Coordinates of C-alpha atoms in Angstrom, one line a residue:
M1 CA -184.1 18.3 -150.1
S2 CA -181.0 16.3 -149.9
R3 CA -177.6 17.7 -150.2
R4 CA -175.2 16.0 -152.6
T5 CA -171.4 16.1 -152.5
P6 CA -170.0 17.6 -155.6
Q7 CA -168.0 15.1 -157.5
V8 CA -164.7 16.1 -159.1
V9 CA -164.3 14.7 -162.4
M10 CA -160.6 14.1 -163.2
T11 CA -159.5 13.9 -166.7
S12 CA -156.6 11.8 -168.1
G13 CA -154.5 14.8 -168.4
D14 CA -154.6 15.5 -164.8
V15 CA -153.6 12.0 -163.9
M16 CA -150.6 12.2 -166.1
D17 CA -149.5 15.4 -164.6
D18 CA -149.7 13.9 -161.1
E19 CA -147.6 10.9 -162.2
L20 CA -145.0 13.2 -163.7
D21 CA -144.7 15.2 -160.5
L22 CA -144.3 12.0 -158.4
D23 CA -141.6 10.7 -160.7
S24 CA -139.8 13.9 -160.5
V25 CA -140.0 13.9 -156.7
L26 CA -138.8 10.3 -156.6
Q27 CA -136.0 11.2 -159.0
R28 CA -134.8 14.1 -156.9
L29 CA -135.0 11.9 -153.8
G30 CA -133.0 9.3 -155.4
E31 CA -130.5 11.9 -156.5
R32 CA -130.2 13.1 -152.9
I33 CA -129.8 9.6 -151.7
E34 CA -127.0 9.1 -154.2
G35 CA -125.5 12.3 -153.1
I36 CA -125.6 11.2 -149.5
K37 CA -124.0 7.9 -150.5
E38 CA -121.3 9.6 -152.4
G39 CA -120.7 12.0 -149.4
Q40 CA -120.6 9.1 -147.0
G41 CA -118.2 7.3 -149.2
R42 CA -116.0 10.4 -149.3
H43 CA -116.3 10.7 -145.5
E44 CA -115.4 7.0 -145.1
E45 CA -112.3 7.6 -147.3
T46 CA -111.5 10.6 -145.2
L47 CA -111.9 8.5 -142.0
D48 CA -109.8 5.8 -143.4
I49 CA -107.1 8.3 -144.2
F50 CA -107.5 9.7 -140.7
R51 CA -107.3 6.2 -139.2
E52 CA -104.2 5.5 -141.1
G53 CA -102.8 8.8 -139.8
L54 CA -103.7 7.9 -136.3
H55 CA -102.0 4.5 -136.7
D56 CA -98.9 6.3 -138.0
V57 CA -99.0 8.8 -135.0
E58 CA -99.5 5.9 -132.6
A59 CA -96.5 4.1 -134.1
D60 CA -94.5 7.4 -133.8
V61 CA -95.6 7.8 -130.2
V62 CA -94.5 4.2 -129.4
R63 CA -91.2 4.7 -131.1
L64 CA -90.8 8.1 -129.3
S65 CA -91.6 6.4 -126.0
G66 CA -89.0 3.8 -126.6
E67 CA -86.5 6.4 -127.5
V68 CA -87.4 8.4 -124.3
S69 CA -86.9 5.2 -122.2
N70 CA -83.5 4.6 -123.8
V71 CA -82.6 8.2 -123.1
R72 CA -83.7 7.8 -119.5
Q73 CA -81.7 4.7 -119.1
E74 CA -78.7 6.5 -120.6
I75 CA -79.3 9.4 -118.2
A76 CA -79.5 7.0 -115.3
G77 CA -76.3 5.3 -116.3
L78 CA -74.7 8.7 -116.7
E79 CA -75.9 9.7 -113.3
S80 CA -74.6 6.5 -111.8
A81 CA -71.3 7.0 -113.6
V82 CA -71.1 10.6 -112.3
T83 CA -71.9 9.4 -108.7
E84 CA -69.3 6.7 -108.9
T85 CA -66.8 9.1 -110.3
R86 CA -67.6 11.6 -107.6
Q87 CA -67.3 8.9 -104.9
T88 CA -64.0 7.8 -106.4
L89 CA -62.8 11.4 -106.6
D90 CA -63.9 12.0 -103.0
T91 CA -62.2 8.8 -101.9
F92 CA -59.1 9.8 -103.8
I93 CA -59.2 13.3 -102.3
E94 CA -59.7 11.9 -98.8
Q95 CA -57.0 9.3 -99.2
Y96 CA -54.7 11.9 -100.7
G97 CA -55.3 14.2 -97.7
R98 CA -54.6 11.3 -95.4
D99 CA -51.5 10.3 -97.3
R100 CA -50.4 13.9 -97.2
E101 CA -51.0 13.9 -93.4
V102 CA -49.0 10.7 -93.1
S103 CA -46.2 12.1 -95.2
K104 CA -46.1 15.3 -93.1
A105 CA -46.2 13.2 -89.9
Q106 CA -43.4 11.0 -91.1
A107 CA -41.3 13.9 -92.1
E108 CA -42.0 15.7 -88.8
L109 CA -41.4 12.6 -86.8
S110 CA -38.1 12.0 -88.6
R111 CA -37.1 15.6 -87.8
L112 CA -38.1 15.3 -84.2
T113 CA -36.4 12.0 -83.8
T114 CA -33.2 13.5 -85.2
E115 CA -33.6 16.5 -82.9
W116 CA -34.4 14.1 -80.0
H117 CA -31.2 12.2 -80.4
A118 CA -29.2 15.4 -81.0
D119 CA -30.5 17.2 -77.9
F120 CA -31.4 14.4 -75.4
A121 CA -29.2 11.4 -76.2
Q122 CA -26.8 12.4 -73.5
R123 CA -29.5 12.4 -70.9
K124 CA -30.1 8.7 -71.5
Q125 CA -26.4 8.1 -70.6
T126 CA -26.7 10.4 -67.6
R127 CA -29.7 8.5 -66.3
A128 CA -27.9 5.2 -66.8
L129 CA -24.9 6.5 -64.8
A130 CA -27.2 7.8 -62.0
R131 CA -29.0 4.5 -61.9
G132 CA -25.7 2.8 -61.5
L133 CA -24.2 5.1 -58.9
V134 CA -27.2 5.0 -56.5
H135 CA -27.2 1.2 -56.6
T136 CA -26.1 -0.4 -53.3
L137 CA -23.8 -2.8 -55.2
T138 CA -22.0 0.2 -56.7
A139 CA -21.4 1.6 -53.2
Q140 CA -20.0 -1.7 -52.0
A141 CA -17.8 -1.9 -55.1
V142 CA -16.4 1.5 -54.4
Y143 CA -15.8 0.9 -50.7
R144 CA -14.1 -2.4 -51.5
N145 CA -11.9 -0.7 -54.1
V146 CA -13.3 -2.8 -56.9
V147 CA -14.0 0.4 -58.8
N148 CA -11.6 3.3 -58.8
T149 CA -13.1 6.5 -57.4
A150 CA -11.2 8.5 -60.0
T151 CA -13.2 6.7 -62.7
V152 CA -16.4 7.6 -60.9
R153 CA -15.4 11.2 -60.7
A154 CA -14.4 11.3 -64.3
C155 CA -17.7 9.8 -65.5
S156 CA -19.7 12.2 -63.4
E157 CA -17.7 15.3 -64.4
E158 CA -18.1 14.3 -68.0
R159 CA -21.9 14.1 -67.6
L160 CA -21.9 17.5 -66.0
L161 CA -19.9 18.9 -68.9
L162 CA -22.2 17.4 -71.5
E163 CA -25.4 18.3 -69.7
P164 CA -24.8 21.4 -67.6
T165 CA -28.5 22.4 -67.6
Y166 CA -29.8 18.9 -66.6
W167 CA -30.3 18.7 -62.8
L168 CA -29.4 15.0 -62.7
A169 CA -25.8 15.6 -63.9
P170 CA -24.7 17.7 -60.9
A171 CA -26.7 15.4 -58.6
T172 CA -24.8 12.4 -60.0
M173 CA -21.6 14.3 -59.4
A174 CA -22.6 15.0 -55.8
V175 CA -23.1 11.2 -55.3
A176 CA -19.6 10.6 -56.8
A177 CA -18.1 13.3 -54.5
K178 CA -19.7 11.5 -51.5
F179 CA -17.9 8.3 -52.6
R180 CA -14.6 10.2 -52.6
D181 CA -15.3 12.1 -49.3
E182 CA -15.0 15.4 -51.1
E183 CA -17.5 17.4 -49.0
E184 CA -16.8 20.8 -50.6
Q185 CA -17.1 19.6 -54.1
G186 CA -20.2 17.6 -53.2
E187 CA -21.8 20.6 -51.6
R188 CA -21.2 22.7 -54.7
A189 CA -22.7 20.0 -56.9
R190 CA -25.8 19.7 -54.7
A191 CA -26.2 23.4 -54.7
H192 CA -26.0 23.4 -58.5
A193 CA -28.6 20.6 -58.8
C194 CA -31.0 22.4 -56.4
A195 CA -30.6 25.6 -58.4
L196 CA -31.7 23.7 -61.6
D197 CA -34.6 21.8 -60.0
A198 CA -35.0 22.0 -56.2
A199 CA -37.8 19.6 -55.8
K200 CA -36.3 16.8 -57.9
A201 CA -32.8 17.3 -56.5
N202 CA -34.0 17.2 -52.9
L203 CA -36.1 14.1 -53.5
F204 CA -33.1 12.5 -55.3
F205 CA -30.7 13.1 -52.4
S206 CA -33.3 12.0 -49.9
L207 CA -33.9 8.7 -51.7
T208 CA -30.2 8.2 -52.4
C209 CA -29.3 8.7 -48.7
S210 CA -32.0 6.3 -47.7
R211 CA -30.7 3.7 -50.0
L212 CA -27.2 4.2 -48.8
G213 CA -28.3 3.9 -45.2
D214 CA -28.1 7.5 -44.0
E215 CA -31.6 8.0 -42.6
T216 CA -30.8 11.3 -40.8
E217 CA -29.6 13.0 -43.9
A218 CA -32.5 11.4 -45.9
A219 CA -34.9 13.0 -43.5
A220 CA -33.3 16.4 -43.8
W221 CA -33.5 16.3 -47.6
M222 CA -37.1 15.0 -47.4
D223 CA -38.0 18.0 -45.2
L224 CA -36.6 20.3 -47.9
Y225 CA -38.4 18.4 -50.6
L226 CA -41.7 18.7 -48.8
Q227 CA -41.2 22.4 -48.3
S228 CA -40.7 22.8 -52.1
L229 CA -44.1 21.2 -53.0
D230 CA -47.3 22.9 -53.8
P231 CA -50.1 21.1 -52.0
D232 CA -52.6 22.1 -54.7
E233 CA -50.5 20.4 -57.5
L234 CA -48.9 17.2 -56.2
G235 CA -47.4 15.1 -58.8
Q236 CA -48.1 11.4 -59.2
D237 CA -44.5 10.6 -57.9
F238 CA -45.6 11.9 -54.5
L239 CA -47.8 8.8 -54.2
V240 CA -44.8 6.5 -54.4
V241 CA -42.8 8.7 -52.1
L242 CA -45.7 8.7 -49.6
D243 CA -45.8 4.9 -49.7
A244 CA -42.1 4.8 -49.0
I245 CA -42.4 7.3 -46.1
A246 CA -45.4 5.6 -44.6
G247 CA -43.5 2.3 -44.7
K248 CA -40.7 3.9 -42.7
E249 CA -38.2 3.2 -45.5
L250 CA -36.8 6.6 -45.0
G251 CA -36.8 6.4 -41.2
E252 CA -38.8 7.8 -38.3
K253 CA -37.7 11.4 -38.8
A254 CA -38.8 11.5 -42.4
L255 CA -42.2 10.1 -41.3
G256 CA -42.5 12.8 -38.7
Y257 CA -41.5 15.6 -41.1
T258 CA -44.1 14.3 -43.6
R259 CA -46.9 14.3 -41.0
Q260 CA -46.0 17.8 -40.0
A261 CA -46.0 19.0 -43.6
M262 CA -49.3 17.4 -44.4
A263 CA -50.8 19.0 -41.3
R264 CA -49.4 22.3 -42.4
W265 CA -50.8 21.9 -45.9
N266 CA -54.1 21.0 -44.5
R267 CA -54.1 24.2 -42.4
G268 CA -53.4 26.1 -45.6
T269 CA -50.0 27.6 -44.4
S270 CA -48.0 26.5 -47.4
P271 CA -46.4 29.5 -49.2
L272 CA -46.7 27.7 -52.5
S273 CA -50.4 27.3 -52.4
T274 CA -52.0 29.0 -55.4
D275 CA -55.6 29.2 -54.0
T276 CA -56.0 32.1 -51.7
T277 CA -59.8 32.5 -51.9
A278 CA -60.5 29.8 -49.3
S279 CA -58.2 27.9 -46.9
P280 CA -57.9 24.2 -47.4
R281 CA -59.5 23.6 -44.1
I282 CA -62.7 25.3 -45.3
R283 CA -62.6 23.6 -48.6
G284 CA -61.7 20.3 -47.1
G285 CA -64.4 20.6 -44.4
T286 CA -67.1 21.4 -47.0
H287 CA -66.0 18.5 -49.1
L288 CA -65.9 16.1 -46.2
E289 CA -69.4 17.2 -45.2
S290 CA -70.6 16.2 -48.6
R291 CA -68.7 12.9 -48.3
L292 CA -70.2 12.2 -44.9
L293 CA -73.7 13.1 -46.1
N294 CA -73.3 10.4 -48.8
L295 CA -72.7 7.9 -46.0
R296 CA -75.8 8.8 -44.0
G297 CA -78.6 6.4 -43.6
R298 CA -81.9 6.7 -45.5
L299 CA -85.3 6.1 -44.2
A300 CA -87.3 3.6 -46.1
E301 CA -90.8 4.5 -47.3
N302 CA -92.3 1.6 -45.3
R303 CA -90.9 2.7 -42.0
Y304 CA -92.8 4.9 -39.5
V305 CA -95.9 4.9 -41.8
A306 CA -98.3 5.9 -39.0
L307 CA -96.0 8.6 -37.7
R308 CA -95.5 9.9 -41.2
K309 CA -99.3 10.3 -41.7
T310 CA -100.0 11.9 -38.3
C311 CA -97.2 14.4 -37.9
G312 CA -98.0 16.4 -41.0
D313 CA -95.5 18.9 -42.3
Q314 CA -93.1 18.0 -39.4
W315 CA -92.2 14.7 -41.1
E316 CA -89.7 16.3 -43.5
V317 CA -87.8 17.9 -40.7
L318 CA -87.9 14.7 -38.6
R319 CA -86.6 12.6 -41.5
D320 CA -83.8 14.9 -42.4
G321 CA -82.7 15.3 -38.8
W322 CA -82.8 11.5 -38.3
E323 CA -80.7 10.9 -41.4
L324 CA -78.2 13.4 -40.3
S325 CA -77.9 11.7 -36.9
T326 CA -76.8 8.5 -38.6
V327 CA -73.6 10.2 -39.9
P328 CA -71.3 9.2 -37.0
D329 CA -72.3 5.6 -37.0
R330 CA -72.1 5.2 -40.7
T331 CA -68.8 7.0 -40.9
L332 CA -67.4 4.8 -38.1
T333 CA -68.6 1.7 -39.9
H334 CA -67.0 2.8 -43.1
L335 CA -63.7 3.6 -41.4
E336 CA -63.6 0.3 -39.5
Y337 CA -64.2 -1.5 -42.8
M338 CA -61.5 0.4 -44.5
F339 CA -59.1 0.2 -41.6
P340 CA -59.8 -3.0 -39.8
D341 CA -56.7 -2.7 -37.6
G342 CA -58.0 0.6 -36.1
F343 CA -56.9 4.2 -36.4
D344 CA -53.2 3.3 -35.7
G345 CA -53.2 -0.3 -36.7
A346 CA -49.7 -1.5 -37.3
D347 CA -48.5 2.0 -37.8
G348 CA -47.1 2.4 -34.3
A349 CA -43.6 2.2 -33.0
D350 CA -43.5 -1.6 -33.4
A351 CA -44.6 -1.4 -37.1
P352 CA -42.3 -3.3 -39.4
V353 CA -40.0 -1.3 -41.7
G354 CA -40.5 -1.6 -45.4
R355 CA -38.0 -3.5 -47.5
G356 CA -37.1 -0.5 -49.6
S357 CA -39.2 -1.4 -52.6
H358 CA -41.0 1.9 -52.6
V359 CA -37.8 3.8 -52.3
E360 CA -36.4 1.9 -55.2
S361 CA -39.5 2.4 -57.3
A362 CA -39.6 6.2 -56.4
L363 CA -35.9 6.5 -57.3
E364 CA -36.4 4.7 -60.7
R365 CA -39.4 6.9 -61.5
L366 CA -37.5 10.1 -60.6
I367 CA -34.4 9.2 -62.7
D368 CA -36.5 8.1 -65.7
Q369 CA -38.8 11.1 -65.4
L370 CA -38.6 13.3 -68.5
E371 CA -37.9 16.9 -68.3
P372 CA -40.5 19.4 -69.6
D373 CA -38.7 19.9 -72.9
E374 CA -38.3 16.2 -73.3
A375 CA -41.9 15.5 -72.3
D376 CA -43.2 18.1 -74.8
M377 CA -41.2 16.7 -77.6
R378 CA -42.1 13.1 -76.7
E379 CA -45.8 14.2 -76.6
K380 CA -45.5 15.6 -80.2
M381 CA -43.7 12.4 -81.3
R382 CA -46.4 10.2 -79.9
R383 CA -49.1 12.2 -81.5
L384 CA -47.4 11.9 -84.8
E385 CA -47.0 8.1 -84.3
R386 CA -50.8 7.9 -83.8
V387 CA -51.4 9.8 -87.0
I388 CA -49.2 7.3 -88.9
E389 CA -50.8 4.3 -87.2
H390 CA -54.3 5.5 -88.2
G391 CA -53.3 6.3 -91.8
G392 CA -53.7 10.0 -91.5
D393 CA -57.1 10.0 -89.9
L394 CA -56.6 13.0 -87.5
V395 CA -59.9 12.5 -85.6
A396 CA -59.1 8.8 -84.9
A397 CA -55.5 9.7 -84.1
D398 CA -56.5 12.3 -81.6
R399 CA -59.0 10.0 -80.0
A400 CA -56.4 7.2 -79.7
H401 CA -53.8 9.6 -78.3
E402 CA -56.2 10.9 -75.7
S403 CA -57.2 7.4 -74.6
S404 CA -53.5 6.4 -74.4
V405 CA -52.6 9.3 -72.1
G406 CA -53.2 8.0 -68.5
P407 CA -54.3 9.9 -65.5
D408 CA -50.8 9.7 -64.1
A409 CA -49.8 12.9 -65.9
A410 CA -52.4 15.0 -64.1
P411 CA -51.4 16.6 -60.8
V412 CA -53.7 16.1 -57.8
A413 CA -54.5 18.4 -55.0
L414 CA -53.8 17.4 -51.4
M415 CA -57.4 17.3 -50.3
T416 CA -58.4 15.2 -53.3
L417 CA -55.6 12.8 -52.6
L418 CA -56.4 12.5 -48.9
D419 CA -60.2 12.1 -49.5
K420 CA -59.7 9.4 -52.1
A421 CA -57.1 7.6 -50.0
V422 CA -59.7 7.3 -47.2
F423 CA -63.0 6.9 -49.0
E424 CA -62.1 5.7 -52.5
P425 CA -58.9 3.7 -52.1
D426 CA -59.3 2.1 -55.5
E427 CA -58.9 5.5 -57.1
V428 CA -55.3 6.0 -55.8
R429 CA -52.5 3.5 -55.7
L430 CA -51.5 3.8 -52.1
G431 CA -50.7 1.1 -49.5
Q432 CA -52.5 0.8 -46.2
P433 CA -49.8 2.7 -44.2
A434 CA -50.0 5.6 -46.6
R435 CA -53.8 5.6 -46.5
R436 CA -53.6 5.6 -42.7
M437 CA -51.3 8.7 -42.9
A438 CA -54.0 10.3 -45.1
L439 CA -56.6 9.5 -42.4
R440 CA -54.5 11.0 -39.7
A441 CA -54.0 14.2 -41.8
I442 CA -57.7 14.7 -42.5
W443 CA -59.0 13.4 -39.1
P444 CA -59.4 16.9 -37.5
D445 CA -61.5 18.1 -40.4
L446 CA -63.4 14.8 -40.6
E447 CA -64.2 15.0 -36.9
E448 CA -65.2 18.6 -37.1
A449 CA -67.4 17.9 -40.1
A450 CA -69.2 15.1 -38.2
Q451 CA -69.7 17.3 -35.2
R452 CA -71.3 20.0 -37.5
L453 CA -73.6 17.5 -39.0
V454 CA -74.6 16.2 -35.6
T455 CA -75.2 19.7 -34.4
A456 CA -77.4 20.3 -37.4
S457 CA -79.3 17.1 -36.6
R458 CA -79.8 18.3 -33.0
E459 CA -81.1 21.6 -34.2
R460 CA -83.6 19.9 -36.4
L461 CA -85.0 17.9 -33.5
P462 CA -88.1 19.9 -32.4
R463 CA -89.0 20.1 -28.7
H464 CA -92.5 18.8 -29.4
I465 CA -94.0 16.7 -32.2
T466 CA -97.7 17.4 -32.9
L467 CA -99.7 14.4 -33.9
S468 CA -103.1 14.8 -35.5
V469 CA -105.6 11.9 -35.4
A470 CA -109.3 12.3 -36.3
G471 CA -109.2 16.0 -35.8
W472 CA -107.6 15.7 -32.4
D473 CA -104.1 17.1 -31.8
C474 CA -101.6 16.1 -29.2
S475 CA -98.1 17.4 -28.5
V476 CA -95.4 14.8 -27.8
P477 CA -92.2 16.1 -26.2
T478 CA -89.0 14.8 -27.8
D479 CA -87.1 14.8 -24.5
P480 CA -87.0 11.2 -23.3
Q481 CA -87.4 12.4 -19.7
L482 CA -90.6 14.3 -20.5
M483 CA -92.3 11.9 -22.9
A484 CA -95.8 11.1 -21.9
Q485 CA -97.0 7.5 -21.6
P486 CA -98.8 6.3 -24.8
G487 CA -101.7 4.9 -22.7
Q488 CA -102.6 8.3 -21.3
L489 CA -102.8 10.0 -24.8
V490 CA -104.7 7.1 -26.2
D491 CA -107.3 7.4 -23.3
E492 CA -107.6 11.1 -24.0
L493 CA -108.2 10.5 -27.7
A494 CA -110.8 7.8 -26.9
T495 CA -112.5 10.1 -24.4
H496 CA -112.5 13.0 -27.0
I497 CA -114.1 10.8 -29.7
E498 CA -116.7 9.4 -27.2
R499 CA -117.7 12.9 -26.3
Q500 CA -118.0 13.9 -29.9
T501 CA -120.0 10.8 -30.6
Q502 CA -122.3 11.6 -27.7
V503 CA -122.8 15.1 -28.9
R504 CA -123.7 13.9 -32.3
S505 CA -126.0 11.3 -30.9
D506 CA -127.8 13.8 -28.7
A507 CA -128.2 16.1 -31.8
V508 CA -130.3 13.4 -33.4
V509 CA -133.9 14.5 -32.5
R510 CA -137.3 14.5 -34.1
R511 CA -137.5 17.3 -36.7
W512 CA -141.0 18.6 -35.9
P513 CA -141.2 21.2 -38.6
R514 CA -140.6 18.4 -41.2
V515 CA -143.3 16.2 -39.5
I516 CA -145.9 19.0 -39.3
A517 CA -145.2 20.1 -42.9
A518 CA -145.6 16.5 -44.2
L519 CA -148.8 16.0 -42.3
V520 CA -150.3 19.3 -43.4
I521 CA -149.4 18.8 -47.1
G522 CA -150.6 15.2 -47.0
T523 CA -154.0 16.2 -45.4
F524 CA -154.5 19.0 -47.9
T525 CA -153.8 16.7 -50.8
L526 CA -156.0 14.0 -49.4
A527 CA -158.9 16.3 -48.7
L528 CA -158.8 18.9 -51.5
V529 CA -157.0 17.3 -54.4
V530 CA -157.5 13.6 -54.6
P531 CA -161.4 13.7 -54.6
F532 CA -161.5 16.1 -57.5
V533 CA -159.1 14.4 -60.0
D534 CA -159.6 11.3 -62.0
G535 CA -157.5 8.7 -63.7
A536 CA -153.8 8.7 -63.3
A537 CA -153.6 12.0 -61.6
R538 CA -155.7 10.6 -58.7
W539 CA -153.2 7.7 -58.3
I540 CA -150.2 10.1 -58.4
F541 CA -151.6 12.4 -55.7
A542 CA -152.7 9.3 -53.6
L543 CA -149.2 7.9 -53.7
L544 CA -147.8 11.4 -52.8
T545 CA -150.1 11.5 -49.8
I546 CA -149.1 8.1 -48.7
G547 CA -145.4 9.0 -49.0
L548 CA -145.9 12.2 -47.0
F549 CA -147.7 10.3 -44.2
T550 CA -145.0 7.6 -44.3
G551 CA -142.2 10.1 -44.1
A552 CA -143.8 11.8 -41.2
G553 CA -144.2 8.5 -39.4
W554 CA -140.5 7.5 -40.1
E555 CA -139.3 10.9 -38.8
F556 CA -141.4 10.4 -35.7
G557 CA -140.1 6.9 -35.0
S558 CA -136.6 6.6 -36.5
V559 CA -134.7 8.6 -33.8
P560 CA -133.5 5.5 -31.9
F561 CA -132.2 3.9 -35.1
R562 CA -130.3 7.0 -36.2
R563 CA -128.8 7.5 -32.8
K564 CA -127.6 3.9 -32.8
R565 CA -126.0 4.4 -36.2
V566 CA -124.1 7.5 -35.0
R567 CA -122.9 5.6 -31.9
D568 CA -121.7 2.7 -34.2
Q569 CA -119.8 5.1 -36.4
G570 CA -118.2 6.7 -33.4
A571 CA -117.2 3.4 -32.0
R572 CA -115.5 2.4 -35.3
L573 CA -113.8 5.8 -35.5
R574 CA -112.6 5.5 -31.9
H575 CA -111.2 2.1 -32.6
E576 CA -109.3 3.2 -35.7
A577 CA -108.1 6.4 -34.2
V578 CA -106.9 4.7 -31.1
A579 CA -105.0 2.1 -33.1
T580 CA -103.5 4.8 -35.3
L581 CA -102.4 6.9 -32.4
D582 CA -100.9 4.0 -30.6
R583 CA -98.8 3.0 -33.6
A584 CA -97.8 6.6 -34.2
L585 CA -96.7 7.0 -30.6
R586 CA -94.7 3.8 -30.6
Q587 CA -93.1 4.7 -33.9
C588 CA -92.3 8.2 -32.5
G589 CA -90.6 6.6 -29.5
D590 CA -88.6 4.3 -31.7
L591 CA -87.6 7.2 -34.0
L592 CA -86.5 9.4 -31.1
E593 CA -84.7 6.5 -29.5
D594 CA -82.8 5.7 -32.7
W595 CA -82.1 9.4 -33.1
H596 CA -80.6 9.8 -29.7
D597 CA -78.6 6.6 -29.9
A598 CA -77.2 7.6 -33.3
V599 CA -76.2 11.0 -32.0
E600 CA -74.3 9.3 -29.2
H601 CA -72.2 7.4 -31.7
L602 CA -70.3 10.7 -32.2
D603 CA -68.4 9.9 -29.0
L604 CA -67.5 6.5 -30.3
L605 CA -66.2 8.0 -33.5
T606 CA -64.2 10.6 -31.5
R607 CA -62.7 7.9 -29.2
W608 CA -61.8 5.7 -32.3
G609 CA -59.5 8.5 -33.5
E610 CA -58.3 9.8 -30.2
S611 CA -54.8 8.5 -30.8
H612 CA -54.0 11.3 -33.2
K613 CA -54.2 13.8 -30.3
R614 CA -51.4 12.1 -28.5
D615 CA -48.9 12.4 -31.3

C-alpha cells in the first residue's frame, strides 16, 4: 500500500494574507532604509559642520603659529638688544673705571711732580756742581786762576745750606776746600759726608782723587769704601768700580786693597755679611762643585758596550767615577777658552793702565744715582706714567712696568758675581781684567772643589772589576801595574768552555731504559694487539709499533750525532765568549787608562793657577 503525501490546499484568502504580510515587511524595510538615509544625511551634515570647524581651528592654529613666530622674533630682538645694552654698559663701566684710573694717576702724578720739584730740584743743581768740580778742566781752571776759589767755595757752601741731608753737598764742599787748601774745613766736610752715607762718600772721594791724580789717597778711600760694603748685597755700581780697579785706573795700591777685600769676603770674615748660617767658602765650594759637575764629560751609549754588558752592576759606579775624573781636564779647557792669555795674562806688573773711562763712568753713575727717597718717588711716578700710557689698564701697566725695570736695580752677592764672571761672562758686564780678578778670588775654592771631585772619583774606582761571560767570572785589577794580560784570561775562558763542552758531550749516552721500554711496548703491541684488531685500529697500532722500534733504533745509533751537535754548540759559544771577553778587556783597559790620565790633569789645572800663590 503506497503512502501518499498529503497535499495542502491553499485558498485565495490565504494567498492574500501572505501578500499583505510581505508588503508590510517591505514597507517597514523601506521605512528603515529611509530612516537610515535620513540619519546618514544628518551625520553628513554634522561631519560637514565638524570639517568646517576643523578648518577654522586649523586656520586659528596657523594664525597662532605665525603670532608665536613673531613673538619669538620680538623676544630674540629684545634679547639681542639687552645683550648689546649690557655689552655697552660693561664697556662703559670698564672704560669709566679706566678713565677714573687715568684721572687718578694724572692727579697723583701731578702732585708727585710738584712734590718732586719742591723737594729734589736742588739736588739736580748739586749734582751739576759736583759734576763740574770733579772735572779735570775745572781743576786746571782753578790752579791757573781762571776761576776764583772764593766762587767755588760760595757755590759749594750754598749747596750745603740748601741740601744739608744730601751726602753729595758736603762731599762737593770737601772738593772745593781741597782747591783752596783748607785742610781743616775739608776734613769736616768729608766727615759730614761720610756720616750721611759712608759708602757713597768714600767711593766719591776715591774716584775724585783718582781723577785728580792722587792715587795714594784714592787707594786709602777705596779701602774704606770696600770695608763699608756687604758682600752679600753688592750694588751694580760695584761692577763699574771693579772694572776701574782691575784696569789700574786707581793705582796699584787700590788693586791690592781690592784683592785683599775680595779674599776676605770669600773667607766670610766681613762684619757686614748677613748670612751667618754658612760661610761663603762652604756655600761657594758647594756651588762651584755643581758648576764643575756641569762641565764634566759624559759617556756616550755606544762607548764601552762590551764592558757595559759584562761588568753588571759595577757599570754605574764605573761610569760615574769616570765622568768625575774628567772634571779637571774639562775645567782647564773651559778656563783656557775664557782666559786665553793664561791665569795672569796681561794682568802683571807690565799691564797697561786704563785710560780712566771706567773711573769716569763710575763717577757719573755715582753722582747721578738717586737717593732712596728719590728712587721711591721716581718709582711711583713711573708706575703712574705706565697707567696713563695704557689708558688705565692696571694689569697691562704693571706688566709693562715690570718689564721696563732692568736687572741693574737688584743687588748681587759676591759668590754669584764671581761665579758668573768666570763661567757666564755674558751675564755680567765686566771686562777681562775684572773677570781675571774674579778668577783669582775664587781660585782657592775652585781648586779645592776640583780636588774633592777627583778624590770622589778615586774612591769610586774599585780595586777589581768583575767580568762575567758565559757564566764564567774573572776579576780584573784596576791598578795598571797589576792588570793581567788579556790573552791569559781569554785562554782561561776558552779552556773553561771547552771543559764544559766536553762534560756535556760525555753526558750524551744511550738511554737504555728508554730503548728497552720502546722495544718491550713495541713487541707487546705487535704480538698481542695487532693480530686481534681489524680495520683502522690495526693500522694505528701497526704504525705505533713501527714508531717504537724506530725510536729505539734512533736512540741506539744517534749518540755520535748528538755529541757532535754539543761540540759544535760549544765551539760557537767559545768563539763568541772569547770575542766578547777580549773586547771587554780592551775596553776596560781603555777606560782605566782614560780614567788615570784624566785624574792626572788635576796637576795641570793646579799648575795653571799656581801664580796666585806667589802674590
